[in-house]
PDB file of C-alpha atoms in Angstrom:
ATOM      1  CA  UNK A   1     -26.750 -17.206  -3.930  1.00 82.00           C
ATOM      2  CA  UNK A   2     -23.422 -17.807  -2.095  1.00 85.00           C
ATOM      3  CA  UNK A   3     -23.196 -20.676  -5.373  1.00 82.00           C
ATOM      4  CA  UNK A   4     -23.704 -18.130  -7.751  1.00 84.00           C
ATOM      5  CA  UNK A   5     -20.714 -15.231  -6.349  1.00 85.00           C
ATOM      6  CA  UNK A   6     -18.560 -18.469  -6.001  1.00 84.00           C
ATOM      7  CA  UNK A   7     -18.759 -19.352  -9.632  1.00 84.00           C
ATOM      8  CA  UNK A   8     -18.485 -15.955 -11.064  1.00 87.00           C
ATOM      9  CA  UNK A   9     -15.711 -14.986  -8.818  1.00 86.00           C
ATOM     10  CA  UNK A  10     -13.968 -18.598 -10.506  1.00 85.00           C
ATOM     11  CA  UNK A  11     -14.663 -17.860 -13.545  1.00 87.00           C
ATOM     12  CA  UNK A  12     -13.044 -14.265 -13.415  1.00 88.00           C
ATOM     13  CA  UNK A  13     -10.556 -15.784 -11.375  1.00 88.00           C
ATOM     14  CA  UNK A  14     -10.057 -17.985 -14.147  1.00 90.00           C
ATOM     15  CA  UNK A  15     -10.109 -15.446 -17.146  1.00 91.00           C
ATOM     16  CA  UNK A  16      -7.509 -13.163 -14.923  1.00 91.00           C
ATOM     17  CA  UNK A  17      -5.320 -16.099 -14.744  1.00 91.00           C
ATOM     18  CA  UNK A  18      -5.383 -16.663 -18.553  1.00 92.00           C
ATOM     19  CA  UNK A  19      -5.127 -12.731 -19.278  1.00 92.00           C
ATOM     20  CA  UNK A  20      -1.772 -12.398 -16.906  1.00 92.00           C
ATOM     21  CA  UNK A  21      -0.250 -15.895 -18.384  1.00 93.00           C
ATOM     22  CA  UNK A  22      -0.975 -14.231 -21.937  1.00 94.00           C
ATOM     23  CA  UNK A  23       0.229 -10.706 -20.864  1.00 94.00           C
ATOM     24  CA  UNK A  24       3.655 -13.141 -19.710  1.00 94.00           C
ATOM     25  CA  UNK A  25       3.593 -14.525 -23.036  1.00 95.00           C
ATOM     26  CA  UNK A  26       3.188 -11.259 -25.180  1.00 95.00           C
ATOM     27  CA  UNK A  27       6.221  -9.868 -22.574  1.00 94.00           C
ATOM     28  CA  UNK A  28       8.619 -12.363 -23.730  1.00 94.00           C
ATOM     29  CA  UNK A  29       7.429 -12.544 -27.463  1.00 95.00           C
ATOM     30  CA  UNK A  30       8.423  -8.402 -27.170  1.00 94.00           C
ATOM     31  CA  UNK A  31      11.329  -8.591 -25.154  1.00 94.00           C
ATOM     32  CA  UNK A  32      13.132 -11.809 -27.453  1.00 94.00           C
ATOM     33  CA  UNK A  33      11.959  -9.350 -30.714  1.00 93.00           C
ATOM     34  CA  UNK A  34      13.642  -6.023 -29.170  1.00 93.00           C
ATOM     35  CA  UNK A  35      16.935  -8.330 -28.450  1.00 93.00           C
ATOM     36  CA  UNK A  36      16.995  -9.435 -32.096  1.00 92.00           C
ATOM     37  CA  UNK A  37      16.394  -6.076 -33.028  1.00 91.00           C
ATOM     38  CA  UNK A  38      18.954  -4.476 -31.056  1.00 91.00           C
ATOM     39  CA  UNK A  39      21.390  -7.421 -32.530  1.00 90.00           C
ATOM     40  CA  UNK A  40      20.923  -6.750 -36.038  1.00 90.00           C
ATOM     41  CA  UNK A  41      20.980  -2.533 -36.099  1.00 91.00           C
ATOM     42  CA  UNK A  42      24.591  -3.048 -36.276  1.00 91.00           C
ATOM     43  CA  UNK A  43      24.619  -5.641 -39.156  1.00 89.00           C
ATOM     44  CA  UNK A  44      21.731  -3.069 -40.768  1.00 87.00           C
ATOM     45  CA  UNK A  45      24.320  -0.219 -40.525  1.00 88.00           C
ATOM     46  CA  UNK A  46      26.964  -2.072 -41.935  1.00 88.00           C
ATOM     47  CA  UNK A  47      25.555  -3.127 -44.746  1.00 84.00           C
ATOM     48  CA  UNK A  48      24.176   0.311 -45.459  1.00 80.00           C
ATOM     49  CA  UNK A  49      27.817   1.851 -44.960  1.00 81.00           C
ATOM     50  CA  UNK A  50      28.969  -1.532 -47.628  1.00 78.00           C
ATOM     51  CA  UNK A  51      26.165  -0.638 -50.128  1.00 75.00           C
ATOM     52  CA  UNK A  52      26.805   3.243 -49.764  1.00 74.00           C
ATOM     53  CA  UNK A  53      30.636   2.337 -50.334  1.00 74.00           C
ATOM     54  CA  UNK A  54      29.912   0.299 -53.314  1.00 71.00           C
ATOM     55  CA  UNK A  55      27.933   2.524 -55.041  1.00 69.00           C
ATOM     56  CA  UNK A  56      30.437   5.391 -54.655  1.00 65.00           C
ATOM     57  CA  UNK A  57      32.997   3.153 -55.848  1.00 69.00           C
ATOM     58  CA  UNK A  58      31.317   2.367 -59.104  1.00 66.00           C
ATOM     59  CA  UNK A  59      29.775   5.835 -59.774  1.00 68.00           C
ATOM     60  CA  UNK A  60      32.521   7.748 -57.607  1.00 70.00           C
ATOM     61  CA  UNK A  61      30.706  11.381 -58.377  1.00 77.00           C
ATOM     62  CA  UNK A  62      27.780  10.486 -56.619  1.00 82.00           C
ATOM     63  CA  UNK A  63      27.094  12.519 -53.551  1.00 86.00           C
ATOM     64  CA  UNK A  64      24.817  11.952 -50.711  1.00 86.00           C
ATOM     65  CA  UNK A  65      21.702  13.819 -51.367  1.00 88.00           C
ATOM     66  CA  UNK A  66      20.568  15.424 -48.131  1.00 91.00           C
ATOM     67  CA  UNK A  67      16.699  17.294 -48.516  1.00 91.00           C
ATOM     68  CA  UNK A  68      16.398  21.378 -46.872  1.00 92.00           C
ATOM     69  CA  UNK A  69      20.261  21.474 -46.685  1.00 92.00           C
ATOM     70  CA  UNK A  70      22.672  24.015 -48.185  1.00 93.00           C
ATOM     71  CA  UNK A  71      25.258  21.262 -49.329  1.00 91.00           C
ATOM     72  CA  UNK A  72      28.444  23.462 -50.482  1.00 91.00           C
ATOM     73  CA  UNK A  73      29.811  22.396 -54.311  1.00 89.00           C
ATOM     74  CA  UNK A  74      32.643  24.739 -54.365  1.00 77.00           C
ATOM     75  CA  UNK A  75      33.860  23.133 -58.176  1.00 81.00           C
ATOM     76  CA  UNK A  76      34.546  26.219 -60.401  1.00 84.00           C
ATOM     77  CA  UNK A  77      31.642  28.047 -60.744  1.00 88.00           C
ATOM     78  CA  UNK A  78      29.238  25.793 -58.562  1.00 91.00           C
ATOM     79  CA  UNK A  79      28.815  27.534 -55.178  1.00 91.00           C
ATOM     80  CA  UNK A  80      26.072  25.083 -53.645  1.00 93.00           C
ATOM     81  CA  UNK A  81      22.802  23.758 -53.712  1.00 94.00           C
ATOM     82  CA  UNK A  82      20.003  22.573 -51.982  1.00 94.00           C
ATOM     83  CA  UNK A  83      17.109  20.065 -52.511  1.00 94.00           C
ATOM     84  CA  UNK A  84      13.759  20.042 -51.409  1.00 92.00           C
ATOM     85  CA  UNK A  85      11.248  17.091 -51.271  1.00 90.00           C
ATOM     86  CA  UNK A  86       7.581  18.825 -52.471  1.00 89.00           C
ATOM     87  CA  UNK A  87       3.794  16.926 -52.258  1.00 86.00           C
ATOM     88  CA  UNK A  88       1.358  17.963 -53.694  1.00 84.00           C
ATOM     89  CA  UNK A  89      -1.867  16.586 -53.905  1.00 84.00           C
ATOM     90  CA  UNK A  90      -0.552  13.354 -53.037  1.00 80.00           C
ATOM     91  CA  UNK A  91       2.524  13.486 -55.919  1.00 80.00           C
ATOM     92  CA  UNK A  92       6.295  13.479 -54.429  1.00 83.00           C
ATOM     93  CA  UNK A  93       8.487  15.688 -56.606  1.00 86.00           C
ATOM     94  CA  UNK A  94      11.885  17.167 -55.869  1.00 90.00           C
ATOM     95  CA  UNK A  95      12.860  20.523 -56.244  1.00 92.00           C
ATOM     96  CA  UNK A  96      16.592  21.201 -56.461  1.00 93.00           C
ATOM     97  CA  UNK A  97      18.317  25.713 -55.915  1.00 94.00           C
ATOM     98  CA  UNK A  98      21.394  25.829 -57.280  1.00 94.00           C
ATOM     99  CA  UNK A  99      23.758  29.159 -57.056  1.00 93.00           C
ATOM    100  CA  UNK A 100      26.726  29.520 -59.163  1.00 93.00           C
ATOM    101  CA  UNK A 101      28.971  32.088 -59.398  1.00 92.00           C
ATOM    102  CA  UNK A 102      31.143  33.507 -61.792  1.00 90.00           C
ATOM    103  CA  UNK A 103      35.146  34.017 -60.408  1.00 87.00           C
ATOM    104  CA  UNK A 104      36.644  35.009 -63.929  1.00 85.00           C
ATOM    105  CA  UNK A 105      37.213  37.986 -65.763  1.00 86.00           C
ATOM    106  CA  UNK A 106      35.001  36.972 -68.495  1.00 87.00           C
ATOM    107  CA  UNK A 107      31.095  36.086 -69.230  1.00 87.00           C
ATOM    108  CA  UNK A 108      30.109  32.702 -67.714  1.00 88.00           C
ATOM    109  CA  UNK A 109      27.695  30.745 -69.820  1.00 88.00           C
ATOM    110  CA  UNK A 110      26.558  28.350 -67.444  1.00 90.00           C
ATOM    111  CA  UNK A 111      25.960  24.325 -68.964  1.00 91.00           C
ATOM    112  CA  UNK A 112      25.067  22.432 -66.241  1.00 92.00           C
ATOM    113  CA  UNK A 113      23.510  18.954 -65.792  1.00 92.00           C
ATOM    114  CA  UNK A 114      22.233  17.300 -62.437  1.00 92.00           C
ATOM    115  CA  UNK A 115      21.309  13.444 -62.170  1.00 92.00           C
ATOM    116  CA  UNK A 116      19.405  11.986 -59.539  1.00 92.00           C
ATOM    117  CA  UNK A 117      20.399   8.183 -58.225  1.00 90.00           C
ATOM    118  CA  UNK A 118      18.096   6.014 -55.823  1.00 88.00           C
ATOM    119  CA  UNK A 119      19.979   4.458 -53.230  1.00 83.00           C
ATOM    120  CA  UNK A 120      21.278   1.284 -55.855  1.00 81.00           C
ATOM    121  CA  UNK A 121      22.894   3.513 -57.888  1.00 82.00           C
ATOM    122  CA  UNK A 122      20.499   3.584 -60.854  1.00 86.00           C
ATOM    123  CA  UNK A 123      19.225   6.937 -62.764  1.00 90.00           C
ATOM    124  CA  UNK A 124      15.992   8.278 -61.393  1.00 92.00           C
ATOM    125  CA  UNK A 125      16.395  11.906 -63.050  1.00 90.00           C
ATOM    126  CA  UNK A 126      17.701  14.602 -64.546  1.00 90.00           C
ATOM    127  CA  UNK A 127      17.622  17.949 -65.390  1.00 90.00           C
ATOM    128  CA  UNK A 128      20.005  20.771 -67.131  1.00 91.00           C
ATOM    129  CA  UNK A 129      20.661  24.447 -67.365  1.00 90.00           C
ATOM    130  CA  UNK A 130      21.593  26.047 -70.081  1.00 87.00           C
ATOM    131  CA  UNK A 131      22.591  23.159 -72.725  1.00 86.00           C
ATOM    132  CA  UNK A 132      21.138  22.934 -75.851  1.00 81.00           C
ATOM    133  CA  UNK A 133      18.789  20.126 -74.213  1.00 81.00           C
ATOM    134  CA  UNK A 134      14.821  20.681 -74.985  1.00 81.00           C
ATOM    135  CA  UNK A 135      14.014  20.808 -71.607  1.00 78.00           C
ATOM    136  CA  UNK A 136      16.759  22.669 -70.079  1.00 82.00           C
ATOM    137  CA  UNK A 137      16.298  25.595 -67.998  1.00 80.00           C
ATOM    138  CA  UNK A 138      17.238  28.787 -70.375  1.00 86.00           C
ATOM    139  CA  UNK A 139      20.530  30.400 -68.185  1.00 82.00           C
ATOM    140  CA  UNK A 140      21.759  33.979 -69.160  1.00 82.00           C
ATOM    141  CA  UNK A 141      25.161  35.059 -68.938  1.00 84.00           C
ATOM    142  CA  UNK A 142      27.124  35.988 -65.903  1.00 86.00           C
ATOM    143  CA  UNK A 143      29.250  38.641 -65.558  1.00 89.00           C
ATOM    144  CA  UNK A 144      32.301  38.865 -63.323  1.00 87.00           C
ATOM    145  CA  UNK A 145      31.586  38.480 -59.805  1.00 87.00           C
ATOM    146  CA  UNK A 146      27.934  38.126 -60.411  1.00 90.00           C
ATOM    147  CA  UNK A 147      26.161  34.967 -58.494  1.00 92.00           C
ATOM    148  CA  UNK A 148      22.920  33.590 -59.558  1.00 91.00           C
ATOM    149  CA  UNK A 149      20.595  30.704 -58.804  1.00 91.00           C
ATOM    150  CA  UNK A 150      18.582  28.255 -60.813  1.00 92.00           C
ATOM    151  CA  UNK A 151      15.532  26.545 -59.269  1.00 91.00           C
ATOM    152  CA  UNK A 152      13.594  23.476 -60.987  1.00 89.00           C
ATOM    153  CA  UNK A 153      12.142  20.303 -60.756  1.00 87.00           C
ATOM    154  CA  UNK A 154      13.128  17.375 -61.407  1.00 86.00           C
ATOM    155  CA  UNK A 155      11.988  15.341 -64.722  1.00 80.00           C
ATOM    156  CA  UNK A 156      12.149  11.861 -62.498  1.00 86.00           C
ATOM    157  CA  UNK A 157      11.780   8.643 -64.690  1.00 86.00           C
ATOM    158  CA  UNK A 158       9.907   6.788 -62.457  1.00 82.00           C
ATOM    159  CA  UNK A 159       7.332   8.840 -60.399  1.00 80.00           C
ATOM    160  CA  UNK A 160       8.138   6.484 -57.530  1.00 81.00           C
ATOM    161  CA  UNK A 161      11.685   6.641 -57.186  1.00 84.00           C
ATOM    162  CA  UNK A 162      13.209   7.991 -53.991  1.00 88.00           C
ATOM    163  CA  UNK A 163      16.606   9.886 -55.056  1.00 91.00           C
ATOM    164  CA  UNK A 164      19.556   8.867 -52.448  1.00 88.00           C
ATOM    165  CA  UNK A 165      22.621  10.227 -54.019  1.00 88.00           C
ATOM    166  CA  UNK A 166      23.252  13.500 -56.525  1.00 92.00           C
ATOM    167  CA  UNK A 167      25.969  13.998 -59.890  1.00 89.00           C
ATOM    168  CA  UNK A 168      26.104  17.328 -60.927  1.00 90.00           C
ATOM    169  CA  UNK A 169      28.838  18.044 -64.008  1.00 88.00           C
ATOM    170  CA  UNK A 170      29.129  21.315 -66.133  1.00 87.00           C
ATOM    171  CA  UNK A 171      30.215  20.878 -70.042  1.00 82.00           C
ATOM    172  CA  UNK A 172      30.273  23.033 -72.251  1.00 65.00           C
ATOM    173  CA  UNK A 173      32.439  24.851 -71.469  1.00 49.00           C
ATOM    174  CA  UNK A 174      36.229  23.116 -71.422  1.00 42.00           C
ATOM    175  CA  UNK A 175      38.041  25.696 -69.412  1.00 40.00           C
ATOM    176  CA  UNK A 176      36.097  25.281 -66.229  1.00 38.00           C
ATOM    177  CA  UNK A 177      36.136  22.330 -64.137  1.00 39.00           C
ATOM    178  CA  UNK A 178      33.744  19.228 -63.860  1.00 42.00           C
ATOM    179  CA  UNK A 179      32.949  17.935 -61.237  1.00 42.00           C
ATOM    180  CA  UNK A 180      36.652  16.382 -60.424  1.00 36.00           C
ATOM    181  CA  UNK A 181      38.248  13.246 -58.111  1.00 36.00           C
ATOM    182  CA  UNK A 182      39.125  15.630 -55.826  1.00 35.00           C
ATOM    183  CA  UNK A 183      35.058  16.700 -55.570  1.00 36.00           C
ATOM    184  CA  UNK A 184      34.307  12.497 -55.606  1.00 35.00           C
ATOM    185  CA  UNK A 185      37.187  12.258 -52.858  1.00 36.00           C
ATOM    186  CA  UNK A 186      35.752  14.829 -50.659  1.00 35.00           C
ATOM    187  CA  UNK A 187      32.106  13.515 -51.931  1.00 36.00           C
ATOM    188  CA  UNK A 188      33.397  10.032 -49.907  1.00 38.00           C
ATOM    189  CA  UNK A 189      35.426  12.065 -46.454  1.00 40.00           C
ATOM    190  CA  UNK A 190      31.833  13.406 -45.808  1.00 39.00           C
ATOM    191  CA  UNK A 191      31.033   9.212 -45.476  1.00 34.00           C
TER     192      UNK A 191
END
C-alpha cells in the first residue's frame, strides 16, 4: 500500500512539475507576444494615419465616415448628415439622413450626390437626391428658410464592402457651392 501511495505521489508530482513548466513557457510566450504587440501599435497607428493622408491627398473631398453621429456639413444648403449601419437577417446595409436648409430668397431644388469609399479610397456605393438619375430619391422644392431631411439606403457595388469615407456633391445649380476645397481643408483638419 505504501508503495502504491509512493508511486501515485511520484506520478502526481511529475505531472504537476510538467504542468508548471508548461505554464511558465506559455506565460513567457504571452509576455513576449504582448511586448511585440505593444511595440507594433505605434507603428500601426502611424501607418493608418499615413494611409488616411494618402487617400485624402488623392481624393481631397473625402471625409471620414462616422456611424451614429451627426456630422456638420455647413456647405451651402447642406446642413448635416448622419450614417447608420443596419444589420437585418445577417445582411449589412448603410443608411444616411441628410438635412438640407434653404438659406436663399428663392426656391431651392436640391440636387445632391453622395458617394461612399472604402479604406483604400475606392468607391463602393452611391445615392442621389433630386437628380435625373433613375434611382435618385425624389426631392421637392424648398421655400425660403425651409429645412428638410432626406434618408435612404445606399446602393453598394460590393455587399461586403466597409464604407470608411464619404463625399457629398451638389449638382445642377451653378449658383450654389459644391463641396469646395475649404470643406476638404476642414476635413483634413479633423484628422
